[in-house]
Amino acid sequence: MAELSTLTEDLTRRMDGALESLRRDLAGLRSGRANAALLEPVRVEAYGGEVPLSQVATIAAPEARMLTVQVWDRSLAGLVEKAIRDSGLGLNPAGEGQTIRVPIPQLTEERRNELAKAAGRYAEGAKIAVRGVRRDGMDQTKTLEKKSEIGQDEVKSWSDVIQKLTDQYVKKVEEILADKEREIKQV
């Protein structure tokens, strides 16, 4: 016999993954203050390929409006500086030997609105992922019914449980988005 708890554990784990992915995506959006996660998407041309910045340097936020990047291999400092400049994050790094200073400029109202829209797109992607997990759960339930492992009453109650779980996660996505939008719009 199939277990509802096993199914809900799997669905919860997968929905948690969608939330974690959303948090990572949103961490990369600037909110006007320095955050090491801002440079997470930056990739550096090094060692014969593209590698994440975190694999060639240490990133720190010593001040509210400044990031420092301590490059481990001095020969890569110029490449790291170029990668940050070309990342599309609107940053202008300044190299000082193996240390690169990255000042975080003040956000304009227009840029804040763009960032809020981008956050909304990330959140919508997370909602779609959560709904995809729900669809998989519903499909598994229907498959079990076809195999006569569960009855129609169980299908109905399992579907209700899966829907409640989905609603909880969609609400969490909306809360995370609201927090990020508040952070972005804060002057």
PDB file of C-alpha atoms in Angstrom:
ATOM      1  CA  MET A   1       0.000   0.000   0.000  1.00  0.00           C
ATOM      2  CA  ALA A   2       1.160   3.459  -0.826  1.00  0.00           C
ATOM      3  CA  GLU A   3       1.783   5.948   1.959  1.00  0.00           C
ATOM      4  CA  LEU A   4       0.503   9.512   1.901  1.00  0.00           C
ATOM      5  CA  SER A   5       3.276  10.592   4.284  1.00  0.00           C
ATOM      6  CA  THR A   6       5.968   9.308   1.894  1.00  0.00           C
ATOM      7  CA  LEU A   7       4.386  11.197  -0.988  1.00  0.00           C
ATOM      8  CA  THR A   8       4.010  14.438   0.995  1.00  0.00           C
ATOM      9  CA  GLU A   9       7.625  14.181   2.247  1.00  0.00           C
ATOM     10  CA  ASP A  10       8.838  13.937  -1.347  1.00  0.00           C
ATOM     11  CA  LEU A  11       6.622  16.813  -2.494  1.00  0.00           C
ATOM     12  CA  THR A  12       7.676  18.967   0.489  1.00  0.00           C
ATOM     13  CA  ARG A  13      11.346  18.315  -0.248  1.00  0.00           C
ATOM     14  CA  ARG A  14      10.883  19.317  -3.885  1.00  0.00           C
ATOM     15  CA  MET A  15       8.855  22.430  -3.005  1.00  0.00           C
ATOM     16  CA  ASP A  16      11.547  23.412  -0.473  1.00  0.00           C
ATOM     17  CA  GLY A  17      14.018  23.152  -3.357  1.00  0.00           C
ATOM     18  CA  ALA A  18      11.951  25.651  -5.369  1.00  0.00           C
ATOM     19  CA  LEU A  19      11.957  28.068  -2.391  1.00  0.00           C
ATOM     20  CA  GLU A  20      15.706  27.689  -1.919  1.00  0.00           C
ATOM     21  CA  SER A  21      16.291  28.363  -5.608  1.00  0.00           C
ATOM     22  CA  LEU A  22      14.129  31.511  -5.330  1.00  0.00           C
ATOM     23  CA  ARG A  23      16.128  32.708  -2.308  1.00  0.00           C
ATOM     24  CA  ARG A  24      19.403  32.201  -4.202  1.00  0.00           C
ATOM     25  CA  ASP A  25      18.066  34.089  -7.230  1.00  0.00           C
ATOM     26  CA  LEU A  26      16.809  36.965  -5.097  1.00  0.00           C
ATOM     27  CA  ALA A  27      20.089  37.186  -3.174  1.00  0.00           C
ATOM     28  CA  GLY A  28      21.738  38.165  -6.453  1.00  0.00           C
ATOM     29  CA  LEU A  29      19.436  41.175  -6.851  1.00  0.00           C
ATOM     30  CA  ARG A  30      20.961  44.350  -5.478  1.00  0.00           C
ATOM     31  CA  SER A  31      19.087  46.181  -2.787  1.00  0.00           C
ATOM     32  CA  GLY A  32      21.476  49.114  -2.434  1.00  0.00           C
ATOM     33  CA  ARG A  33      23.641  47.615   0.263  1.00  0.00           C
ATOM     34  CA  ALA A  34      26.627  45.338  -0.079  1.00  0.00           C
ATOM     35  CA  ASN A  35      25.970  41.617   0.029  1.00  0.00           C
ATOM     36  CA  ALA A  36      28.523  38.986  -1.016  1.00  0.00           C
ATOM     37  CA  ALA A  37      25.724  36.996  -2.720  1.00  0.00           C
ATOM     38  CA  LEU A  38      25.487  39.816  -5.274  1.00  0.00           C
ATOM     39  CA  LEU A  39      28.602  38.465  -7.001  1.00  0.00           C
ATOM     40  CA  GLU A  40      27.487  34.799  -6.948  1.00  0.00           C
ATOM     41  CA  PRO A  41      26.389  34.754 -10.614  1.00  0.00           C
ATOM     42  CA  VAL A  42      29.742  36.181 -11.795  1.00  0.00           C
ATOM     43  CA  ARG A  43      31.835  33.689 -13.734  1.00  0.00           C
ATOM     44  CA  VAL A  44      35.548  34.176 -14.451  1.00  0.00           C
ATOM     45  CA  GLU A  45      37.513  32.952 -17.479  1.00  0.00           C
ATOM     46  CA  ALA A  46      40.224  30.961 -15.675  1.00  0.00           C
ATOM     47  CA  TYR A  47      42.089  27.659 -15.841  1.00  0.00           C
ATOM     48  CA  GLY A  48      40.853  26.908 -19.355  1.00  0.00           C
ATOM     49  CA  GLY A  49      37.147  27.478 -18.686  1.00  0.00           C
ATOM     50  CA  GLU A  50      34.553  29.574 -16.913  1.00  0.00           C
ATOM     51  CA  VAL A  51      34.474  29.134 -13.152  1.00  0.00           C
ATOM     52  CA  PRO A  52      32.328  30.789 -10.464  1.00  0.00           C
ATOM     53  CA  LEU A  53      34.001  33.785  -8.824  1.00  0.00           C
ATOM     54  CA  SER A  54      33.795  32.001  -5.454  1.00  0.00           C
ATOM     55  CA  GLN A  55      36.265  29.377  -6.755  1.00  0.00           C
ATOM     56  CA  VAL A  56      39.027  31.910  -7.397  1.00  0.00           C
ATOM     57  CA  ALA A  57      38.472  34.534  -4.689  1.00  0.00           C
ATOM     58  CA  THR A  58      37.022  35.395  -1.294  1.00  0.00           C
ATOM     59  CA  ILE A  59      34.176  37.926  -1.301  1.00  0.00           C
ATOM     60  CA  ALA A  60      33.498  40.118   1.737  1.00  0.00           C
ATOM     61  CA  ALA A  61      31.287  43.101   2.598  1.00  0.00           C
ATOM     62  CA  PRO A  62      33.413  45.230   4.970  1.00  0.00           C
ATOM     63  CA  GLU A  63      31.147  48.284   4.609  1.00  0.00           C
ATOM     64  CA  ALA A  64      27.473  48.858   3.832  1.00  0.00           C
ATOM     65  CA  ARG A  65      28.252  50.122   0.318  1.00  0.00           C
ATOM     66  CA  MET A  66      31.461  48.230  -0.535  1.00  0.00           C
ATOM     67  CA  LEU A  67      32.424  44.677  -1.460  1.00  0.00           C
ATOM     68  CA  THR A  68      35.993  43.432  -1.511  1.00  0.00           C
ATOM     69  CA  VAL A  69      37.174  40.533  -3.621  1.00  0.00           C
ATOM     70  CA  GLN A  70      40.440  38.931  -2.499  1.00  0.00           C
ATOM     71  CA  VAL A  71      41.796  36.983  -5.505  1.00  0.00           C
ATOM     72  CA  TRP A  72      43.877  33.954  -4.525  1.00  0.00           C
ATOM     73  CA  ASP A  73      45.971  33.825  -7.724  1.00  0.00           C
ATOM     74  CA  ARG A  74      47.450  37.258  -8.491  1.00  0.00           C
ATOM     75  CA  SER A  75      47.505  36.476 -12.248  1.00  0.00           C
ATOM     76  CA  LEU A  76      43.691  36.267 -12.259  1.00  0.00           C
ATOM     77  CA  ALA A  77      43.066  39.708 -10.693  1.00  0.00           C
ATOM     78  CA  GLY A  78      42.603  41.434 -14.059  1.00  0.00           C
ATOM     79  CA  LEU A  79      40.268  38.696 -15.309  1.00  0.00           C
ATOM     80  CA  VAL A  80      38.188  38.866 -12.113  1.00  0.00           C
ATOM     81  CA  GLU A  81      37.919  42.648 -12.408  1.00  0.00           C
ATOM     82  CA  LYS A  82      36.814  42.331 -16.055  1.00  0.00           C
ATOM     83  CA  ALA A  83      34.277  39.602 -15.199  1.00  0.00           C
ATOM     84  CA  ILE A  84      32.685  41.799 -12.515  1.00  0.00           C
ATOM     85  CA  ARG A  85      32.582  44.813 -14.836  1.00  0.00           C
ATOM     86  CA  ASP A  86      31.042  42.749 -17.694  1.00  0.00           C
ATOM     87  CA  SER A  87      28.540  40.903 -15.454  1.00  0.00           C
ATOM     88  CA  GLY A  88      25.642  43.252 -16.206  1.00  0.00           C
ATOM     89  CA  LEU A  89      25.263  44.123 -12.523  1.00  0.00           C
ATOM     90  CA  GLY A  90      26.159  47.783 -13.104  1.00  0.00           C
ATOM     91  CA  LEU A  91      29.292  47.588 -10.941  1.00  0.00           C
ATOM     92  CA  ASN A  92      32.636  49.331 -11.518  1.00  0.00           C
ATOM     93  CA  PRO A  93      35.410  47.424  -9.696  1.00  0.00           C
ATOM     94  CA  ALA A  94      38.791  48.964  -8.883  1.00  0.00           C
ATOM     95  CA  GLY A  95      41.797  46.649  -8.574  1.00  0.00           C
ATOM     96  CA  GLU A  96      44.531  47.091  -5.983  1.00  0.00           C
ATOM     97  CA  GLY A  97      46.870  44.146  -6.506  1.00  0.00           C
ATOM     98  CA  GLN A  98      45.118  40.970  -5.368  1.00  0.00           C
ATOM     99  CA  THR A  99      42.282  42.934  -3.752  1.00  0.00           C
ATOM    100  CA  ILE A 100      39.479  44.355  -5.849  1.00  0.00           C
ATOM    101  CA  ARG A 101      37.188  46.975  -4.341  1.00  0.00           C
ATOM    102  CA  VAL A 102      33.619  46.995  -5.667  1.00  0.00           C
ATOM    103  CA  PRO A 103      31.656  50.096  -4.615  1.00  0.00           C
ATOM    104  CA  ILE A 104      27.887  49.591  -4.573  1.00  0.00           C
ATOM    105  CA  PRO A 105      26.284  52.634  -6.230  1.00  0.00           C
ATOM    106  CA  GLN A 106      23.072  54.221  -4.967  1.00  0.00           C
ATOM    107  CA  LEU A 107      20.046  52.766  -6.769  1.00  0.00           C
ATOM    108  CA  THR A 108      17.877  55.049  -8.884  1.00  0.00           C
ATOM    109  CA  GLU A 109      14.080  54.781  -8.701  1.00  0.00           C
ATOM    110  CA  GLU A 110      14.029  53.358 -12.232  1.00  0.00           C
ATOM    111  CA  ARG A 111      16.581  50.683 -11.297  1.00  0.00           C
ATOM    112  CA  ARG A 112      14.619  49.815  -8.141  1.00  0.00           C
ATOM    113  CA  ASN A 113      11.514  49.239 -10.278  1.00  0.00           C
ATOM    114  CA  GLU A 114      13.493  47.040 -12.695  1.00  0.00           C
ATOM    115  CA  LEU A 115      14.833  44.987  -9.775  1.00  0.00           C
ATOM    116  CA  ALA A 116      11.319  44.622  -8.323  1.00  0.00           C
ATOM    117  CA  LYS A 117      10.069  43.343 -11.693  1.00  0.00           C
ATOM    118  CA  ALA A 118      12.976  40.888 -11.893  1.00  0.00           C
ATOM    119  CA  ALA A 119      12.133  39.671  -8.379  1.00  0.00           C
ATOM    120  CA  GLY A 120       8.543  39.168  -9.522  1.00  0.00           C
ATOM    121  CA  ARG A 121       9.727  37.076 -12.480  1.00  0.00           C
ATOM    122  CA  TYR A 122      11.850  34.907 -10.158  1.00  0.00           C
ATOM    123  CA  ALA A 123       8.873  34.457  -7.823  1.00  0.00           C
ATOM    124  CA  GLU A 124       6.597  33.495 -10.725  1.00  0.00           C
ATOM    125  CA  GLY A 125       9.159  30.881 -11.776  1.00  0.00           C
ATOM    126  CA  ALA A 126       9.144  29.481  -8.230  1.00  0.00           C
ATOM    127  CA  LYS A 127       5.315  29.326  -8.219  1.00  0.00           C
ATOM    128  CA  ILE A 128       5.407  27.467 -11.539  1.00  0.00           C
ATOM    129  CA  ALA A 129       7.933  25.011 -10.059  1.00  0.00           C
ATOM    130  CA  VAL A 130       5.708  24.462  -6.982  1.00  0.00           C
ATOM    131  CA  ARG A 131       2.665  23.882  -9.205  1.00  0.00           C
ATOM    132  CA  GLY A 132       4.700  21.429 -11.286  1.00  0.00           C
ATOM    133  CA  VAL A 133       5.466  19.468  -8.115  1.00  0.00           C
ATOM    134  CA  ARG A 134       1.724  19.519  -7.279  1.00  0.00           C
ATOM    135  CA  ARG A 135       0.914  18.168 -10.750  1.00  0.00           C
ATOM    136  CA  ASP A 136       3.429  15.334 -10.249  1.00  0.00           C
ATOM    137  CA  GLY A 137       1.831  14.507  -6.893  1.00  0.00           C
ATOM    138  CA  MET A 138      -1.649  14.462  -8.412  1.00  0.00           C
ATOM    139  CA  ASP A 139      -0.406  12.255 -11.269  1.00  0.00           C
ATOM    140  CA  GLN A 140       1.154   9.828  -8.772  1.00  0.00           C
ATOM    141  CA  THR A 141      -2.153   9.702  -6.887  1.00  0.00           C
ATOM    142  CA  LYS A 142      -4.092   8.937 -10.084  1.00  0.00           C
ATOM    143  CA  THR A 143      -1.560   6.257 -11.042  1.00  0.00           C
ATOM    144  CA  LEU A 144      -2.004   4.580  -7.643  1.00  0.00           C
ATOM    145  CA  GLU A 145      -5.789   4.659  -8.138  1.00  0.00           C
ATOM    146  CA  LYS A 146      -5.466   3.026 -11.575  1.00  0.00           C
ATOM    147  CA  LYS A 147      -3.305   0.301 -10.039  1.00  0.00           C
ATOM    148  CA  SER A 148      -6.067  -0.181  -7.429  1.00  0.00           C
ATOM    149  CA  GLU A 149      -3.613   0.582  -4.608  1.00  0.00           C
ATOM    150  CA  ILE A 150      -5.856   3.349  -3.277  1.00  0.00           C
ATOM    151  CA  GLY A 151      -9.574   4.055  -3.587  1.00  0.00           C
ATOM    152  CA  GLN A 152     -11.490   7.100  -4.825  1.00  0.00           C
ATOM    153  CA  ASP A 153     -12.008   8.419  -1.292  1.00  0.00           C
ATOM    154  CA  GLU A 154      -8.268   8.290  -0.676  1.00  0.00           C
ATOM    155  CA  VAL A 155      -7.605  10.014  -4.010  1.00  0.00           C
ATOM    156  CA  LYS A 156      -9.889  12.861  -2.916  1.00  0.00           C
ATOM    157  CA  SER A 157      -8.290  13.227   0.535  1.00  0.00           C
ATOM    158  CA  TRP A 158      -4.734  12.937  -0.873  1.00  0.00           C
ATOM    159  CA  SER A 159      -5.561  15.550  -3.512  1.00  0.00           C
ATOM    160  CA  ASP A 160      -6.810  17.876  -0.780  1.00  0.00           C
ATOM    161  CA  VAL A 161      -3.588  17.390   1.215  1.00  0.00           C
ATOM    162  CA  ILE A 162      -1.453  18.046  -1.886  1.00  0.00           C
ATOM    163  CA  GLN A 163      -3.460  21.189  -2.713  1.00  0.00           C
ATOM    164  CA  LYS A 164      -3.108  22.533   0.854  1.00  0.00           C
ATOM    165  CA  LEU A 165       0.637  21.915   0.710  1.00  0.00           C
ATOM    166  CA  THR A 166       0.817  23.730  -2.636  1.00  0.00           C
ATOM    167  CA  ASP A 167      -1.162  26.684  -1.270  1.00  0.00           C
ATOM    168  CA  GLN A 168       1.218  26.927   1.715  1.00  0.00           C
ATOM    169  CA  TYR A 169       4.263  27.044  -0.567  1.00  0.00           C
ATOM    170  CA  VAL A 170       2.734  29.569  -2.977  1.00  0.00           C
ATOM    171  CA  LYS A 171       2.013  31.764   0.065  1.00  0.00           C
ATOM    172  CA  LYS A 172       5.658  31.383   1.200  1.00  0.00           C
ATOM    173  CA  VAL A 173       6.839  32.449  -2.270  1.00  0.00           C
ATOM    174  CA  GLU A 174       4.619  35.530  -2.080  1.00  0.00           C
ATOM    175  CA  GLU A 175       5.966  36.376   1.404  1.00  0.00           C
ATOM    176  CA  ILE A 176       9.580  36.043   0.235  1.00  0.00           C
ATOM    177  CA  LEU A 177       8.798  38.266  -2.763  1.00  0.00           C
ATOM    178  CA  ALA A 178       7.100  40.897  -0.583  1.00  0.00           C
ATOM    179  CA  ASP A 179      10.148  40.983   1.736  1.00  0.00           C
ATOM    180  CA  LYS A 180      12.533  41.400  -1.210  1.00  0.00           C
ATOM    181  CA  GLU A 181      10.382  44.130  -2.801  1.00  0.00           C
ATOM    182  CA  ARG A 182      10.354  46.010   0.526  1.00  0.00           C
ATOM    183  CA  GLU A 183      14.140  45.658   0.716  1.00  0.00           C
ATOM    184  CA  ILE A 184      14.598  46.874  -2.877  1.00  0.00           C
ATOM    185  CA  LYS A 185      12.286  49.867  -2.506  1.00  0.00           C
ATOM    186  CA  GLN A 186      13.821  50.915   0.817  1.00  0.00           C
ATOM    187  CA  VAL A 187      15.886  54.081   0.297  1.00  0.00           C
TER     188      VAL A 187
END
